[in-house]
Amino acid sequence: DAGVIQSPRHEVTEMGQEVTLRCKPISGHNSLFWYRQTMMRGLELLIYFNNNVPIDDSGMPEDRFSAKMPNASFSTLKIQPSEPRDSAVYFCASSLQGPLYEQYFGPGTRLTVT
Amino acid sequence: GQNIDQPTEMTATEGAIVQINCTYQTSGFNGLFWYQQHAGEAPTFLSYNVLDGLEEKGRFSSFLSRSKGYSYLLLKELQMKDSASYLCAYDNYGQNFVFGPGTRLSVLP
């Protein structure tokens, strides 16, 4: 199995631009998680989906952030417009069924907003 | 509310034993996870405790006391490759998942 796949691995963009991060979970996993990691705030859960349905989006910072999961094998996290404070590593993870199961993390996307 | 805490940094010597503590306060709790994260890499799963007591898995063991809101990760026979951050996390009845700030462990020769 290829594991969780994220793209791009690195993204540098200017403030105000739209950023789209992509994730392909492990085949057969029913849950997908988006995290953000910074030195100051650590690893934070942004949103998680179960069977393509958002279960908890309380961690989404504000309306500039949105996430979709149109099918079981693909999810996007969009930031529009981006701001310098959004600079972080964004991880996608998947699990068999919800947070009670081991989560497998993708390699992450390092986002820099200038 | 939700609160989870770990020591920021720890140092230990190769071959030694180290215990990394985690305390949490939450109104809802299912179980406690431990993840390892090497610098520049993604977290990887180490252990999951639902019931009180010690779970042993090779050189790593994890302990949970639900009544005290306390867990620890025990690493034995430390190796240089164990230098990493160790993050505890809890599941809030499947509604949320909260990571601690992580403990950066340095293993010295």
CSV table of N, CA, C and O in Angstrom, one decimal, chain B:
chain,number,residue,atom,x,y,z
B,1,GLY,N,-14.2,21.8,29.1
B,1,GLY,CA,-13.0,22.2,28.4
B,1,GLY,C,-12.0,21.1,28.2
B,1,GLY,O,-12.2,20.0,28.6
B,2,GLN,N,-10.9,21.4,27.5
B,2,GLN,CA,-10.0,20.4,27.1
B,2,GLN,C,-8.6,20.9,27.5
B,2,GLN,O,-8.2,22.0,27.1
B,3,ASN,N,-7.8,20.0,28.1
B,3,ASN,CA,-6.4,20.4,28.5
B,3,ASN,C,-5.6,19.1,28.5
B,3,ASN,O,-6.0,18.1,29.1
B,4,ILE,N,-4.4,19.2,27.9
B,4,ILE,CA,-3.5,18.1,27.9
B,4,ILE,C,-2.1,18.6,28.0
B,4,ILE,O,-1.8,19.6,27.3
B,5,ASP,N,-1.3,18.0,28.9
B,5,ASP,CA,0.0,18.6,29.1
B,5,ASP,C,1.1,17.5,29.2
B,5,ASP,O,0.9,16.4,29.6
B,6,GLN,N,2.3,17.9,28.7
B,6,GLN,CA,3.5,17.0,28.7
B,6,GLN,C,4.7,17.9,29.0
B,6,GLN,O,4.7,19.1,28.7
B,7,PRO,N,5.8,17.3,29.5
B,7,PRO,CA,7.0,18.1,29.6
B,7,PRO,C,7.5,18.4,28.3
B,7,PRO,O,7.4,17.7,27.3
B,8,THR,N,8.2,19.6,28.2
B,8,THR,CA,8.6,20.1,26.9
B,8,THR,C,9.8,19.3,26.3
B,8,THR,O,9.8,18.9,25.2
B,9,GLU,N,10.8,19.0,27.2
B,9,GLU,CA,12.0,18.4,26.7
B,9,GLU,C,12.5,17.4,27.8
B,9,GLU,O,12.3,17.6,29.0
B,10,MET,N,13.2,16.3,27.3
B,10,MET,CA,13.8,15.4,28.2
B,10,MET,C,15.1,14.9,27.6
B,10,MET,O,15.2,14.8,26.3
B,11,THR,N,16.1,14.6,28.4
B,11,THR,CA,17.3,14.0,27.9
B,11,THR,C,17.6,12.7,28.7
B,11,THR,O,17.4,12.7,29.9
B,12,ALA,N,18.1,11.7,28.0
B,12,ALA,CA,18.5,10.5,28.6
B,12,ALA,C,19.7,9.9,27.8
B,12,ALA,O,20.0,10.3,26.7
B,13,THR,N,20.3,8.9,28.4
B,13,THR,CA,21.5,8.3,27.9
B,13,THR,C,21.1,7.0,27.2
B,13,THR,O,20.2,6.2,27.6
B,14,GLU,N,21.8,6.7,26.1
B,14,GLU,CA,21.7,5.4,25.4
B,14,GLU,C,21.7,4.2,26.4
B,14,GLU,O,22.6,4.2,27.3
B,15,GLY,N,20.8,3.3,26.2
B,15,GLY,CA,20.7,2.1,27.1
B,15,GLY,C,19.9,2.3,28.3
B,15,GLY,O,19.5,1.3,29.0
B,16,ALA,N,19.5,3.5,28.7
B,16,ALA,CA,18.8,3.8,29.9
B,16,ALA,C,17.3,3.6,29.7
B,16,ALA,O,16.8,3.2,28.6
B,17,ILE,N,16.5,3.9,30.7
B,17,ILE,CA,15.0,3.9,30.7
B,17,ILE,C,14.5,5.3,30.9
B,17,ILE,O,15.1,6.1,31.8
B,18,VAL,N,13.5,5.7,30.2
B,18,VAL,CA,13.0,7.1,30.4
B,18,VAL,C,11.4,7.0,30.4
B,18,VAL,O,10.8,6.1,29.7
B,19,GLN,N,10.8,7.8,31.2
B,19,GLN,CA,9.4,7.8,31.4
B,19,GLN,C,8.9,9.2,31.0
B,19,GLN,O,9.3,10.2,31.6
B,20,ILE,N,8.0,9.3,30.0
B,20,ILE,CA,7.4,10.5,29.6
B,20,ILE,C,6.0,10.6,30.1
B,20,ILE,O,5.1,9.7,29.7
B,21,ASN,N,5.6,11.6,30.8
B,21,ASN,CA,4.3,11.7,31.4
B,21,ASN,C,3.4,12.6,30.6
B,21,ASN,O,3.8,13.5,29.9
B,22,CYS,N,2.1,12.3,30.8
B,22,CYS,CA,1.0,13.1,30.1
B,22,CYS,C,-0.1,13.2,31.0
B,22,CYS,O,-0.6,12.2,31.6
B,23,THR,N,-0.6,14.4,31.3
B,23,THR,CA,-1.8,14.6,32.1
B,23,THR,C,-2.9,15.3,31.3
B,23,THR,O,-2.5,16.1,30.4
B,24,TYR,N,-4.1,15.0,31.5
B,24,TYR,CA,-5.2,15.5,30.7
B,24,TYR,C,-6.4,15.8,31.6
B,24,TYR,O,-6.6,15.2,32.6
B,25,GLN,N,-7.2,16.8,31.1
B,25,GLN,CA,-8.5,17.1,31.7
B,25,GLN,C,-9.5,17.2,30.6
B,25,GLN,O,-9.3,18.1,29.7
B,26,THR,N,-10.5,16.4,30.7
B,26,THR,CA,-11.5,16.5,29.6
B,26,THR,C,-12.8,16.0,30.2
B,26,THR,O,-12.9,15.1,31.0
B,27,SER,N,-13.9,16.5,29.6
B,27,SER,CA,-15.2,16.1,30.1
B,27,SER,C,-15.6,14.8,29.4
B,27,SER,O,-16.5,14.1,29.9
B,28,GLY,N,-15.0,14.4,28.3
B,28,GLY,CA,-15.3,13.2,27.6
B,28,GLY,C,-14.0,12.5,27.2
B,28,GLY,O,-13.0,13.1,26.8
B,29,PHE,N,-13.9,11.2,27.4
B,29,PHE,CA,-12.7,10.5,27.2
B,29,PHE,C,-12.9,9.0,26.8
B,29,PHE,O,-13.6,8.3,27.5
B,30,ASN,N,-12.3,8.6,25.7
B,30,ASN,CA,-12.4,7.2,25.3
B,30,ASN,C,-11.1,6.5,25.5
B,30,ASN,O,-11.1,5.4,26.1
B,31,GLY,N,-10.0,7.0,25.2
B,31,GLY,CA,-8.8,6.4,25.3
B,31,GLY,C,-7.6,7.3,25.0
B,31,GLY,O,-7.8,8.4,24.6
B,32,LEU,N,-6.4,6.8,25.3
B,32,LEU,CA,-5.2,7.7,25.2
B,32,LEU,C,-4.2,7.0,24.3
B,32,LEU,O,-3.9,5.8,24.3
B,33,PHE,N,-3.7,7.9,23.3
B,33,PHE,CA,-2.8,7.4,22.3
B,33,PHE,C,-1.4,8.0,22.5
B,33,PHE,O,-1.3,9.1,23.1
B,34,TRP,N,-0.4,7.3,22.1
B,34,TRP,CA,0.9,7.8,22.0
B,34,TRP,C,1.4,7.7,20.6
B,34,TRP,O,1.3,6.7,19.9
B,35,TYR,N,2.0,8.8,20.1
B,35,TYR,CA,2.6,8.9,18.7
B,35,TYR,C,4.1,9.3,18.8
B,35,TYR,O,4.4,10.1,19.7
B,36,GLN,N,4.9,8.9,17.9
B,36,GLN,CA,6.3,9.3,17.8
B,36,GLN,C,6.4,10.1,16.6
B,36,GLN,O,5.9,9.8,15.5
B,37,GLN,N,7.2,11.2,16.7
B,37,GLN,CA,7.4,12.1,15.5
B,37,GLN,C,8.9,12.5,15.4
B,37,GLN,O,9.4,13.2,16.3
B,38,HIS,N,9.6,11.9,14.4
B,38,HIS,CA,11.0,12.4,14.2
B,38,HIS,C,11.0,13.7,13.5
B,38,HIS,O,10.0,14.0,12.8
B,39,ALA,N,12.0,14.5,13.7
B,39,ALA,CA,12.1,15.8,13.2
B,39,ALA,C,11.9,15.8,11.7
B,39,ALA,O,12.5,15.0,11.0
B,40,GLY,N,11.0,16.6,11.2
B,40,GLY,CA,10.7,16.7,9.8
B,40,GLY,C,9.9,15.6,9.2
B,40,GLY,O,9.7,15.6,7.9
B,41,GLU,N,9.4,14.8,10.0
B,41,GLU,CA,8.6,13.6,9.5
B,41,GLU,C,7.2,13.7,10.1
B,41,GLU,O,6.8,14.5,11.0
B,42,ALA,N,6.3,12.8,9.6
B,42,ALA,CA,4.9,12.7,10.1
B,42,ALA,C,4.9,11.8,11.4
B,42,ALA,O,5.8,11.0,11.7
B,43,PRO,N,3.9,12.1,12.3
B,43,PRO,CA,3.7,11.2,13.4
B,43,PRO,C,3.4,9.8,13.0
B,43,PRO,O,2.8,9.5,12.0
B,44,THR,N,3.9,8.8,13.9
B,44,THR,CA,3.6,7.4,13.7
B,44,THR,C,3.0,6.9,15.0
B,44,THR,O,3.5,7.2,16.1
B,45,PHE,N,2.1,6.0,14.9
B,45,PHE,CA,1.4,5.4,16.0
B,45,PHE,C,2.3,4.5,16.9
B,45,PHE,O,3.1,3.7,16.3
B,46,LEU,N,2.2,4.7,18.2
B,46,LEU,CA,3.0,3.8,19.1
B,46,LEU,C,2.0,2.9,19.9
B,46,LEU,O,2.3,1.7,20.0
B,47,SER,N,1.0,3.5,20.6
B,47,SER,CA,0.2,2.7,21.5
B,47,SER,C,-1.2,3.4,21.7
B,47,SER,O,-1.3,4.5,21.4
B,48,TYR,N,-2.1,2.6,22.2
B,48,TYR,CA,-3.4,3.0,22.6
B,48,TYR,C,-3.9,2.3,23.8
B,48,TYR,O,-3.9,1.1,23.9
B,49,ASN,N,-4.3,3.1,24.9
B,49,ASN,CA,-4.8,2.6,26.1
B,49,ASN,C,-6.2,3.0,26.3
B,49,ASN,O,-6.5,4.2,26.2
B,50,VAL,N,-7.1,2.0,26.5
B,50,VAL,CA,-8.5,2.3,26.9
B,50,VAL,C,-8.7,2.0,28.3
B,50,VAL,O,-9.4,2.8,29.0
B,51,LEU,N,-8.2,0.9,28.8
B,51,LEU,CA,-8.4,0.5,30.2
B,51,LEU,C,-7.2,0.9,31.1
B,51,LEU,O,-6.1,1.1,30.5
B,52,ASP,N,-7.4,1.0,32.4
B,52,ASP,CA,-6.3,1.3,33.3
B,52,ASP,C,-5.3,0.2,33.2
B,52,ASP,O,-5.6,-1.0,33.1
B,53,GLY,N,-4.1,0.6,33.4
B,53,GLY,CA,-3.0,-0.4,33.5
B,53,GLY,C,-1.9,-0.2,32.5
B,53,GLY,O,-1.9,0.8,31.7
B,54,LEU,N,-1.0,-1.2,32.4
B,54,LEU,CA,0.1,-1.1,31.6
B,54,LEU,C,0.0,-2.0,30.3
B,54,LEU,O,-0.4,-3.1,30.4
B,55,GLU,N,0.3,-1.4,29.2
B,55,GLU,CA,0.3,-2.1,27.9
B,55,GLU,C,1.8,-2.2,27.5
B,55,GLU,O,2.4,-1.1,27.3
B,56,GLU,N,2.3,-3.4,27.3
B,56,GLU,CA,3.7,-3.5,26.9
B,56,GLU,C,3.8,-4.0,25.4
B,56,GLU,O,3.1,-4.9,25.0
B,57,LYS,N,4.7,-3.3,24.7
B,57,LYS,CA,4.9,-3.6,23.3
B,57,LYS,C,6.4,-3.5,23.0
B,57,LYS,O,6.9,-2.4,22.7
B,58,GLY,N,7.2,-4.6,23.2
B,58,GLY,CA,8.6,-4.5,23.0
B,58,GLY,C,9.3,-3.6,24.0
B,58,GLY,O,9.1,-3.7,25.2
B,59,ARG,N,10.1,-2.7,23.5
B,59,ARG,CA,10.8,-1.8,24.3
B,59,ARG,C,9.9,-0.7,24.9
B,59,ARG,O,10.3,0.1,25.8
B,60,PHE,N,8.8,-0.5,24.3
B,60,PHE,CA,7.9,0.6,24.7
B,60,PHE,C,6.7,0.0,25.5
B,60,PHE,O,6.1,-1.0,25.1
B,61,SER,N,6.3,0.8,26.5
B,61,SER,CA,5.1,0.4,27.3
B,61,SER,C,4.4,1.7,27.6
B,61,SER,O,5.0,2.8,27.7
B,62,SER,N,3.0,1.6,27.7
B,62,SER,CA,2.2,2.7,28.0
B,62,SER,C,1.3,2.4,29.1
B,62,SER,O,0.7,1.3,29.2
B,63,PHE,N,1.1,3.4,30.0
B,63,PHE,CA,0.3,3.2,31.2
B,63,PHE,C,-0.8,4.2,31.2
B,63,PHE,O,-0.6,5.4,30.8
B,64,LEU,N,-2.0,3.8,31.7
B,64,LEU,CA,-3.1,4.8,31.8
B,64,LEU,C,-3.8,4.6,33.2
B,64,LEU,O,-4.0,3.5,33.7
B,65,SER,N,-4.1,5.8,33.8
B,65,SER,CA,-5.0,5.8,35.0
B,65,SER,C,-6.1,6.8,34.6
B,65,SER,O,-5.9,8.0,34.6
B,66,ARG,N,-7.3,6.3,34.3
B,66,ARG,CA,-8.4,7.1,33.9
B,66,ARG,C,-8.9,8.0,35.1
B,66,ARG,O,-9.2,9.2,34.9
B,67,SER,N,-8.9,7.5,36.3
B,67,SER,CA,-9.4,8.3,37.4
B,67,SER,C,-8.4,9.5,37.7
B,67,SER,O,-8.9,10.5,38.2
B,68,LYS,N,-7.2,9.3,37.4
B,68,LYS,CA,-6.2,10.4,37.7
B,68,LYS,C,-5.9,11.3,36.5
B,68,LYS,O,-5.2,12.3,36.6
B,69,GLY,N,-6.5,10.9,35.3
B,69,GLY,CA,-6.2,11.7,34.1
B,69,GLY,C,-4.7,11.7,33.8
B,69,GLY,O,-4.1,12.8,33.5
B,70,TYR,N,-4.1,10.5,33.8
B,70,TYR,CA,-2.6,10.4,33.8
B,70,TYR,C,-2.2,9.2,32.9
B,70,TYR,O,-2.8,8.2,33.0
B,71,SER,N,-1.2,9.5,32.1
B,71,SER,CA,-0.6,8.4,31.3
B,71,SER,C,0.9,8.6,31.3
B,71,SER,O,1.4,9.7,31.5
B,72,TYR,N,1.6,7.5,31.0
B,72,TYR,CA,3.0,7.7,30.7
B,72,TYR,C,3.4,6.7,29.7
B,72,TYR,O,2.8,5.6,29.5
B,73,LEU,N,4.5,7.1,29.0
B,73,LEU,CA,5.1,6.2,28.0
B,73,LEU,C,6.5,5.8,28.6
B,73,LEU,O,7.3,6.7,28.9
B,74,LEU,N,6.8,4.6,28.6
B,74,LEU,CA,8.1,4.1,29.1
B,74,LEU,C,8.9,3.5,28.0
B,74,LEU,O,8.5,2.6,27.3
B,75,LEU,N,10.1,4.0,27.8
B,75,LEU,CA,11.0,3.6,26.8
B,75,LEU,C,12.2,2.9,27.5
B,75,LEU,O,12.9,3.6,28.2
B,76,LYS,N,12.4,1.6,27.1
B,76,LYS,CA,13.6,0.9,27.7
B,76,LYS,C,14.7,0.7,26.7
B,76,LYS,O,14.5,0.8,25.5
B,77,GLU,N,15.9,0.5,27.3
B,77,GLU,CA,17.0,0.2,26.4
B,77,GLU,C,17.1,1.2,25.3
B,77,GLU,O,17.2,0.9,24.1
B,78,LEU,N,17.2,2.5,25.7
B,78,LEU,CA,17.1,3.6,24.7
B,78,LEU,C,18.2,3.5,23.7
B,78,LEU,O,19.4,3.1,23.9
B,79,GLN,N,17.8,3.8,22.5
B,79,GLN,CA,18.7,3.8,21.3
B,79,GLN,C,18.7,5.2,20.7
B,79,GLN,O,17.8,6.0,20.9
B,80,MET,N,19.8,5.5,20.0
B,80,MET,CA,19.9,6.9,19.4
B,80,MET,C,18.7,7.2,18.6
B,80,MET,O,18.3,8.3,18.5
B,81,LYS,N,18.2,6.2,17.9
B,81,LYS,CA,17.1,6.4,16.9
B,81,LYS,C,15.8,6.8,17.7
B,81,LYS,O,14.8,7.2,17.0
B,82,ASP,N,15.8,6.6,19.0
B,82,ASP,CA,14.6,7.0,19.8
B,82,ASP,C,14.5,8.5,20.0
B,82,ASP,O,13.5,9.0,20.5
B,83,SER,N,15.5,9.3,19.6
B,83,SER,CA,15.5,10.7,19.7
B,83,SER,C,14.4,11.2,18.8
B,83,SER,O,14.5,11.1,17.6
B,84,ALA,N,13.4,11.8,19.4
B,84,ALA,CA,12.2,12.2,18.6
B,84,ALA,C,11.3,13.0,19.6
B,84,ALA,O,11.6,13.1,20.8
B,85,SER,N,10.2,13.5,19.0
B,85,SER,CA,9.1,14.0,19.9
B,85,SER,C,8.1,12.9,20.1
B,85,SER,O,7.8,12.1,19.2
B,86,TYR,N,7.5,12.9,21.3
B,86,TYR,CA,6.5,11.9,21.7
B,86,TYR,C,5.2,12.7,22.1
B,86,TYR,O,5.3,13.6,23.0
B,87,LEU,N,4.2,12.4,21.4
B,87,LEU,CA,2.9,13.1,21.6
B,87,LEU,C,1.8,12.2,22.1
B,87,LEU,O,1.6,11.1,21.6
B,88,CYS,N,1.2,12.6,23.2
B,88,CYS,CA,0.1,11.9,23.7
B,88,CYS,C,-1.2,12.6,23.1
B,88,CYS,O,-1.1,13.8,22.7
B,89,ALA,N,-2.3,11.9,23.0
B,89,ALA,CA,-3.5,12.4,22.5
B,89,ALA,C,-4.7,11.6,23.0
B,89,ALA,O,-4.6,10.4,23.3
B,90,TYR,N,-5.8,12.3,23.1
B,90,TYR,CA,-7.0,11.5,23.6
B,90,TYR,C,-8.1,11.7,22.6
B,90,TYR,O,-8.2,12.7,21.9
B,91,ASP,N,-9.0,10.8,22.6
B,91,ASP,CA,-10.2,10.8,21.8
B,91,ASP,C,-11.4,11.2,22.7
B,91,ASP,O,-11.6,10.6,23.8
B,92,ASN,N,-12.2,12.1,22.3
B,92,ASN,CA,-13.3,12.6,23.0
B,92,ASN,C,-14.6,12.0,22.5
B,92,ASN,O,-15.3,12.7,21.8
B,93,TYR,N,-14.8,10.8,22.8
B,93,TYR,CA,-16.0,10.1,22.4
B,93,TYR,C,-16.3,10.2,20.9
B,93,TYR,O,-17.4,10.3,20.4
B,94,GLY,N,-15.2,10.1,20.1
B,94,GLY,CA,-15.3,10.1,18.7
B,94,GLY,C,-15.7,11.5,18.1
B,94,GLY,O,-15.9,11.6,16.9
B,95,GLN,N,-15.9,12.5,18.9
B,95,GLN,CA,-16.2,13.8,18.4
B,95,GLN,C,-15.0,14.7,18.2
B,95,GLN,O,-15.1,15.7,17.4
B,96,ASN,N,-13.9,14.4,18.8
B,96,ASN,CA,-12.8,15.3,18.7
B,96,ASN,C,-11.5,14.4,19.0
B,96,ASN,O,-11.6,13.4,19.6
B,97,PHE,N,-10.4,14.9,18.6
B,97,PHE,CA,-9.1,14.3,18.9
B,97,PHE,C,-8.1,15.3,19.2
B,97,PHE,O,-7.9,16.2,18.4
B,98,VAL,N,-7.5,15.3,20.4
B,98,VAL,CA,-6.7,16.4,20.9
B,98,VAL,C,-5.3,15.9,21.2
B,98,VAL,O,-5.1,14.9,22.0
B,99,PHE,N,-4.3,16.5,20.6
B,99,PHE,CA,-2.9,16.1,20.8
B,99,PHE,C,-2.3,17.0,21.9
B,99,PHE,O,-2.6,18.2,22.0
B,100,GLY,N,-1.4,16.5,22.7
B,100,GLY,CA,-0.6,17.3,23.6
B,100,GLY,C,0.5,18.0,22.9
B,100,GLY,O,0.7,17.8,21.7
B,101,PRO,N,1.2,18.9,23.6
B,101,PRO,CA,2.2,19.7,22.9
B,101,PRO,C,3.5,18.9,22.5
B,101,PRO,O,4.3,19.4,21.7
B,102,GLY,N,3.6,17.7,23.0
B,102,GLY,CA,4.7,16.9,22.6
B,102,GLY,C,5.9,17.0,23.6
B,102,GLY,O,6.2,18.1,24.1
B,103,THR,N,6.7,16.0,23.8
B,103,THR,CA,7.9,16.0,24.5
B,103,THR,C,9.1,15.6,23.6
B,103,THR,O,9.1,14.6,23.0
B,104,ARG,N,10.0,16.5,23.5
B,104,ARG,CA,11.2,16.3,22.7
B,104,ARG,C,12.3,15.5,23.5
B,104,ARG,O,12.8,16.1,24.4
B,105,LEU,N,12.5,14.3,23.1
B,105,LEU,CA,13.5,13.4,23.8
B,105,LEU,C,14.8,13.4,23.0
B,105,LEU,O,14.8,13.1,21.8
B,106,SER,N,15.9,13.7,23.7
B,106,SER,CA,17.2,13.6,23.2
B,106,SER,C,17.9,12.4,23.8
B,106,SER,O,18.0,12.4,25.1
B,107,VAL,N,18.4,11.5,23.0
B,107,VAL,CA,19.2,10.4,23.6
B,107,VAL,C,20.6,10.6,23.3
B,107,VAL,O,21.0,10.8,22.1
B,108,LEU,N,21.4,10.7,24.4
B,108,LEU,CA,22.9,11.0,24.2
B,108,LEU,C,23.7,9.7,24.3
B,108,LEU,O,23.3,8.7,25.0
B,109,PRO,N,24.8,9.6,23.6
B,109,PRO,CA,25.7,8.4,23.6
B,109,PRO,C,26.3,8.3,25.0
B,109,PRO,O,26.5,9.2,25.8
